[in-house]
mmCIF file of C-alpha atoms in Angstrom:
data_model
loop_
_atom_site.group_PDB
_atom_site.id
_atom_site.type_symbol
_atom_site.label_atom_id
_atom_site.label_comp_id
_atom_site.label_asym_id
_atom_site.label_seq_id
_atom_site.Cartn_x
_atom_site.Cartn_y
_atom_site.Cartn_z
ATOM 1 C CA ARG A 158 -0.036 -0.102 -0.222
ATOM 2 C CA LYS A 159 1.480 3.337 -0.760
ATOM 3 C CA GLU A 160 1.858 5.922 1.811
ATOM 4 C CA VAL A 161 -0.355 8.448 0.745
ATOM 5 C CA GLU A 162 -2.831 7.373 -1.555
ATOM 6 C CA GLN A 163 -5.925 9.893 -3.652
ATOM 7 C CA ASP A 164 -8.660 9.222 -6.479
ATOM 8 C CA PRO A 165 -6.785 10.913 -9.594
ATOM 9 C CA GLY A 166 -9.849 11.549 -10.640
ATOM 10 C CA PRO A 167 -10.614 13.839 -13.084
ATOM 11 C CA PHE A 168 -13.737 15.245 -11.194
ATOM 12 C CA ASN A 169 -15.942 16.646 -13.625
ATOM 13 C CA VAL A 170 -18.142 19.095 -11.908
ATOM 14 C CA PRO A 171 -20.599 22.238 -13.387
ATOM 15 C CA GLU A 172 -20.216 25.600 -11.667
ATOM 16 C CA GLY A 173 -21.133 25.972 -8.473
ATOM 17 C CA ALA A 174 -20.971 22.904 -7.344
ATOM 18 C CA THR A 175 -19.739 21.456 -3.493
ATOM 19 C CA VAL A 176 -16.938 18.657 -4.582
ATOM 20 C CA ALA A 177 -15.166 16.858 -1.945
ATOM 21 C CA PHE A 178 -11.296 15.320 -2.369
ATOM 22 C CA ASN A 179 -10.470 12.403 0.489
ATOM 23 C CA CYS A 180 -6.374 11.319 1.263
ATOM 24 C CA THR A 181 -5.430 8.345 3.052
ATOM 25 C CA TYR A 182 -2.337 7.516 4.877
ATOM 26 C CA SER A 183 -0.710 5.101 5.853
ATOM 27 C CA ASN A 184 1.577 5.671 8.500
ATOM 28 C CA SER A 185 -0.441 6.343 12.003
ATOM 29 C CA ALA A 186 2.695 8.259 12.993
ATOM 30 C CA SER A 187 2.408 10.755 10.595
ATOM 31 C CA GLN A 188 2.063 14.695 12.217
ATOM 32 C CA SER A 189 1.204 17.412 9.479
ATOM 33 C CA PHE A 190 -0.828 16.958 6.653
ATOM 34 C CA PHE A 191 -1.384 19.405 4.098
ATOM 35 C CA TRP A 192 -3.184 20.188 0.375
ATOM 36 C CA TYR A 193 -1.619 21.754 -2.585
ATOM 37 C CA ARG A 194 -3.138 22.926 -5.782
ATOM 38 C CA GLN A 195 -1.137 22.410 -8.877
ATOM 39 C CA ASP A 196 -2.264 24.112 -12.376
ATOM 40 C CA CYS A 197 -1.854 22.447 -15.465
ATOM 41 C CA ARG A 198 2.224 22.815 -16.067
ATOM 42 C CA LYS A 199 2.805 24.346 -13.569
ATOM 43 C CA GLU A 200 4.379 24.536 -10.013
ATOM 44 C CA PRO A 201 2.745 23.320 -6.964
ATOM 45 C CA LYS A 202 1.825 25.583 -4.163
ATOM 46 C CA LEU A 203 0.446 25.464 -0.822
ATOM 47 C CA LEU A 204 -3.099 25.735 -0.365
ATOM 48 C CA MET A 205 -4.013 24.733 3.315
ATOM 49 C CA SER A 206 -2.476 23.238 5.702
ATOM 50 C CA VAL A 207 -5.442 20.328 7.568
ATOM 51 C CA TYR A 208 -5.880 20.919 11.246
ATOM 52 C CA SER A 209 -6.953 18.099 14.119
ATOM 53 C CA SER A 210 -9.905 20.117 14.775
ATOM 54 C CA GLY A 211 -10.608 21.176 10.865
ATOM 55 C CA ASN A 212 -10.240 24.526 9.327
ATOM 56 C CA GLU A 213 -11.866 26.457 6.545
ATOM 57 C CA ASP A 214 -10.645 29.302 4.520
ATOM 58 C CA GLY A 215 -13.432 30.849 2.480
ATOM 59 C CA ARG A 216 -14.979 27.621 -0.053
ATOM 60 C CA PHE A 217 -12.696 25.344 1.093
ATOM 61 C CA THR A 218 -12.555 23.295 4.191
ATOM 62 C CA ALA A 219 -10.197 20.596 5.068
ATOM 63 C CA GLN A 220 -10.783 17.785 7.911
ATOM 64 C CA LEU A 221 -8.047 15.057 9.801
ATOM 65 C CA ASN A 222 -9.661 12.057 10.439
ATOM 66 C CA ARG A 223 -7.034 10.191 12.315
ATOM 67 C CA ALA A 224 -9.172 6.825 13.491
ATOM 68 C CA SER A 225 -9.376 6.180 10.007
ATOM 69 C CA GLN A 226 -6.053 8.015 8.902
ATOM 70 C CA TYR A 227 -7.655 10.334 5.991
ATOM 71 C CA ILE A 228 -7.466 14.142 5.027
ATOM 72 C CA SER A 229 -10.273 16.088 2.888
ATOM 73 C CA LEU A 230 -10.710 18.836 0.895
ATOM 74 C CA LEU A 231 -14.024 20.245 1.050
ATOM 75 C CA ILE A 232 -14.875 22.879 -1.945
ATOM 76 C CA ARG A 233 -18.320 24.560 -2.113
ATOM 77 C CA ASP A 234 -19.704 26.900 -4.998
ATOM 78 C CA SER A 235 -16.855 25.467 -7.507
ATOM 79 C CA LYS A 236 -15.661 28.358 -10.000
ATOM 80 C CA LEU A 237 -13.971 27.510 -13.335
ATOM 81 C CA SER A 238 -10.549 28.776 -11.526
ATOM 82 C CA ASP A 239 -10.892 25.681 -9.444
ATOM 83 C CA SER A 240 -9.579 23.564 -12.075
ATOM 84 C CA ALA A 241 -6.319 21.810 -11.356
ATOM 85 C CA THR A 242 -4.985 19.003 -9.537
ATOM 86 C CA TYR A 243 -4.834 18.945 -6.002
ATOM 87 C CA LEU A 244 -1.710 16.730 -3.808
ATOM 88 C CA CYS A 245 -1.974 15.871 -0.471
ATOM 89 C CA VAL A 246 1.216 16.091 1.743
ATOM 90 C CA VAL A 247 1.716 14.074 4.614
ATOM 91 C CA LYS A 248 4.647 14.383 7.170
ATOM 92 C CA ALA A 249 5.432 11.540 9.808
ATOM 93 C CA SER A 250 6.636 12.583 13.077
ATOM 94 C CA GLY A 251 10.213 11.013 14.232
ATOM 95 C CA GLY A 252 12.699 10.458 11.637
ATOM 96 C CA SER A 253 12.185 11.541 8.351
ATOM 97 C CA TYR A 254 12.688 15.022 7.758
ATOM 98 C CA ILE A 255 10.808 14.871 3.949
ATOM 99 C CA PRO A 256 6.752 15.379 3.730
ATOM 100 C CA THR A 257 5.345 12.424 1.018
ATOM 101 C CA PHE A 258 3.203 13.817 -2.105
ATOM 102 C CA GLY A 259 0.382 12.289 -2.930
ATOM 103 C CA ARG A 260 -0.056 11.265 -6.718
ATOM 104 C CA GLY A 261 -3.135 14.116 -6.579
ATOM 105 C CA THR A 262 -6.610 14.949 -7.973
ATOM 106 C CA SER A 263 -7.576 16.001 -10.859
ATOM 107 C CA LEU A 264 -10.429 19.090 -10.916
ATOM 108 C CA ILE A 265 -11.976 20.133 -13.850
ATOM 109 C CA VAL A 266 -15.017 22.546 -13.438
ATOM 110 C CA HIS A 267 -17.499 23.786 -16.261
ATOM 111 C CA PRO A 268 -19.642 26.403 -17.279
ATOM 112 C CA ASN B 149 11.973 38.611 -4.299
ATOM 113 C CA ALA B 150 12.341 36.316 -6.913
ATOM 114 C CA GLY B 151 11.386 32.940 -4.363
ATOM 115 C CA VAL B 152 12.616 29.965 -6.108
ATOM 116 C CA THR B 153 13.874 30.268 -9.895
ATOM 117 C CA GLN B 154 15.221 27.189 -12.260
ATOM 118 C CA THR B 155 17.608 27.439 -15.377
ATOM 119 C CA PRO B 156 16.686 26.423 -17.898
ATOM 120 C CA LYS B 157 12.774 26.045 -18.723
ATOM 121 C CA PHE B 158 13.564 23.785 -21.389
ATOM 122 C CA ARG B 159 15.938 21.277 -22.175
ATOM 123 C CA VAL B 160 15.916 18.752 -25.308
ATOM 124 C CA LEU B 161 19.420 15.975 -25.155
ATOM 125 C CA LYS B 162 20.625 12.908 -26.877
ATOM 126 C CA THR B 163 21.178 9.696 -25.054
ATOM 127 C CA GLY B 164 24.513 10.235 -23.245
ATOM 128 C CA GLN B 165 24.759 13.904 -23.327
ATOM 129 C CA SER B 166 25.361 15.318 -19.931
ATOM 130 C CA MET B 167 23.616 18.373 -18.518
ATOM 131 C CA THR B 168 23.610 20.730 -14.810
ATOM 132 C CA LEU B 169 19.795 22.462 -13.771
ATOM 133 C CA LEU B 170 20.567 25.275 -11.756
ATOM 134 C CA CYS B 171 17.810 25.887 -8.605
ATOM 135 C CA ALA B 172 18.211 29.041 -6.818
ATOM 136 C CA GLN B 173 16.009 30.602 -3.866
ATOM 137 C CA ASP B 174 16.657 33.868 -2.272
ATOM 138 C CA MET B 175 14.334 33.297 1.292
ATOM 139 C CA ASN B 176 17.656 31.980 2.696
ATOM 140 C CA HIS B 177 15.796 28.485 3.492
ATOM 141 C CA GLU B 178 18.066 25.787 4.855
ATOM 142 C CA TYR B 179 16.263 23.178 3.233
ATOM 143 C CA MET B 180 16.420 22.349 -0.865
ATOM 144 C CA TYR B 181 14.848 19.517 -2.659
ATOM 145 C CA TRP B 182 14.893 18.264 -6.326
ATOM 146 C CA TYR B 183 11.731 16.179 -7.529
ATOM 147 C CA ARG B 184 10.691 14.564 -10.942
ATOM 148 C CA GLN B 185 7.140 14.353 -12.426
ATOM 149 C CA ASP B 186 5.847 12.279 -14.668
ATOM 150 C CA PRO B 187 1.878 11.872 -15.698
ATOM 151 C CA GLY B 188 0.757 9.348 -13.203
ATOM 152 C CA MET B 189 3.566 8.851 -11.026
ATOM 153 C CA GLY B 190 2.883 11.800 -9.288
ATOM 154 C CA LEU B 191 6.239 14.338 -7.258
ATOM 155 C CA ARG B 192 9.151 11.840 -6.638
ATOM 156 C CA LEU B 193 11.990 13.233 -4.584
ATOM 157 C CA ILE B 194 15.340 12.470 -6.105
ATOM 158 C CA HIS B 195 17.904 14.091 -3.761
ATOM 159 C CA TYR B 196 17.374 16.649 -1.142
ATOM 160 C CA SER B 197 19.849 19.118 1.083
ATOM 161 C CA VAL B 198 19.256 19.827 4.807
ATOM 162 C CA GLY B 199 22.299 22.933 4.397
ATOM 163 C CA GLU B 200 24.909 23.751 2.463
ATOM 164 C CA GLY B 201 27.466 21.500 1.772
ATOM 165 C CA THR B 202 24.948 18.441 2.494
ATOM 166 C CA THR B 203 22.687 16.281 -0.124
ATOM 167 C CA ALA B 204 20.839 13.078 0.822
ATOM 168 C CA LYS B 205 19.527 10.563 -1.519
ATOM 169 C CA GLY B 206 15.302 10.537 -2.082
ATOM 170 C CA GLU B 207 12.821 8.051 -3.436
ATOM 171 C CA VAL B 208 14.346 7.830 -7.193
ATOM 172 C CA PRO B 209 18.007 9.242 -6.677
ATOM 173 C CA ASP B 210 19.546 7.162 -9.549
ATOM 174 C CA GLY B 211 21.187 8.896 -12.426
ATOM 175 C CA TYR B 212 21.816 11.448 -10.490
ATOM 176 C CA ASN B 213 24.297 13.482 -8.609
ATOM 177 C CA VAL B 214 23.498 17.187 -6.470
ATOM 178 C CA SER B 215 25.985 19.591 -4.803
ATOM 179 C CA ARG B 216 24.995 22.519 -2.615
ATOM 180 C CA LEU B 217 28.283 24.639 -2.031
ATOM 181 C CA LYS B 218 25.902 27.619 -1.614
ATOM 182 C CA LYS B 219 23.187 27.515 0.646
ATOM 183 C CA GLN B 220 21.616 29.936 -2.310
ATOM 184 C CA ASN B 221 21.938 26.932 -5.159
ATOM 185 C CA PHE B 222 21.139 23.289 -5.507
ATOM 186 C CA LEU B 223 22.398 21.823 -8.384
ATOM 187 C CA LEU B 224 21.108 18.493 -10.155
ATOM 188 C CA GLY B 225 23.232 16.391 -12.750
ATOM 189 C CA LEU B 226 22.663 14.186 -15.122
ATOM 190 C CA GLU B 227 26.109 12.749 -16.132
ATOM 191 C CA SER B 228 24.717 10.117 -18.435
ATOM 192 C CA ALA B 229 20.927 10.872 -19.921
ATOM 193 C CA ALA B 230 18.551 8.563 -20.861
ATOM 194 C CA PRO B 231 15.051 8.429 -22.227
ATOM 195 C CA SER B 232 13.525 7.460 -18.742
ATOM 196 C CA GLN B 233 14.560 10.680 -17.310
ATOM 197 C CA THR B 234 12.180 12.284 -19.534
ATOM 198 C CA SER B 235 10.333 14.502 -16.983
ATOM 199 C CA VAL B 236 9.569 18.041 -15.776
ATOM 200 C CA TYR B 237 12.072 18.750 -12.458
ATOM 201 C CA PHE B 238 11.227 21.163 -9.917
ATOM 202 C CA CYS B 239 13.221 22.481 -7.123
ATOM 203 C CA ALA B 240 11.890 23.333 -3.926
ATOM 204 C CA SER B 241 13.133 25.040 -0.474
ATOM 205 C CA SER B 242 12.098 25.288 2.877
ATOM 206 C CA TRP B 243 12.616 26.446 6.313
ATOM 207 C CA VAL B 244 13.661 23.676 8.593
ATOM 208 C CA ILE B 245 11.855 20.603 8.598
ATOM 209 C CA SER B 246 12.156 19.431 12.161
ATOM 210 C CA ALA B 247 11.789 15.465 12.631
ATOM 211 C CA GLY B 248 9.877 15.642 15.939
ATOM 212 C CA GLY B 249 8.481 18.354 14.667
ATOM 213 C CA ALA B 250 6.120 21.209 12.212
ATOM 214 C CA TYR B 251 6.294 21.003 8.225
ATOM 215 C CA ASN B 252 7.354 24.490 6.964
ATOM 216 C CA GLU B 253 5.880 25.137 3.751
ATOM 217 C CA GLN B 254 7.585 23.859 0.708
ATOM 218 C CA PHE B 255 8.461 26.747 -2.185
ATOM 219 C CA PHE B 256 9.158 25.350 -5.748
ATOM 220 C CA GLY B 257 10.710 26.393 -8.765
ATOM 221 C CA PRO B 258 8.330 27.021 -11.602
ATOM 222 C CA GLY B 259 10.171 23.273 -13.027
ATOM 223 C CA THR B 260 12.701 22.415 -16.003
ATOM 224 C CA ARG B 261 10.928 20.396 -19.143
ATOM 225 C CA LEU B 262 13.537 17.758 -19.975
ATOM 226 C CA THR B 263 13.190 15.804 -23.317
ATOM 227 C CA VAL B 264 15.774 13.012 -23.860
ATOM 228 C CA LEU B 265 15.931 11.425 -26.911
#
């Protein structure tokens, strides 16, 4: 089982829709969780961190479920500009200094 | 503040040729990384550096070498390019990521698109 797994999609949704992605991780010692956004042929950029209590940033909500070892990203009122690939990033505590990236979930928002 | 820059942006090589990719950051970050990204494979770590003069292997280091002679620069070398090294290469940098501590955001460069014929 890969350390960090994501459904590659694509998720094809109309403007205004609500869409959610999950990301599962295998290392129970994982400590830090993040979502990055990558536009086509561009570099990844940090979208938001994921806190234990969940967090919200405008239309975006991130949640962590430690018991089931997954994080989620919810996008409300989707915009055309939300079309991108969303990468899940996980860092374990202890040992490795290096975070692990998921392969990404592709989102296409259409008019 | 340029952030993370990469040189060149595009390159086409023939099998067996060598080249060096340059990454520079002006944020005084301690950590620097080289990733490759292939369709369906996500980002894979090639090598990384936790400080000037230090380097370490990542997930896919074979066929690559790196050097970090100056804190702001991280070089990735291909001694004898192979078609399997056709990819998009991203450099990134960050503040210190402690083993037991929190993660610090990685800032990525715009990428280098390399084709090996």
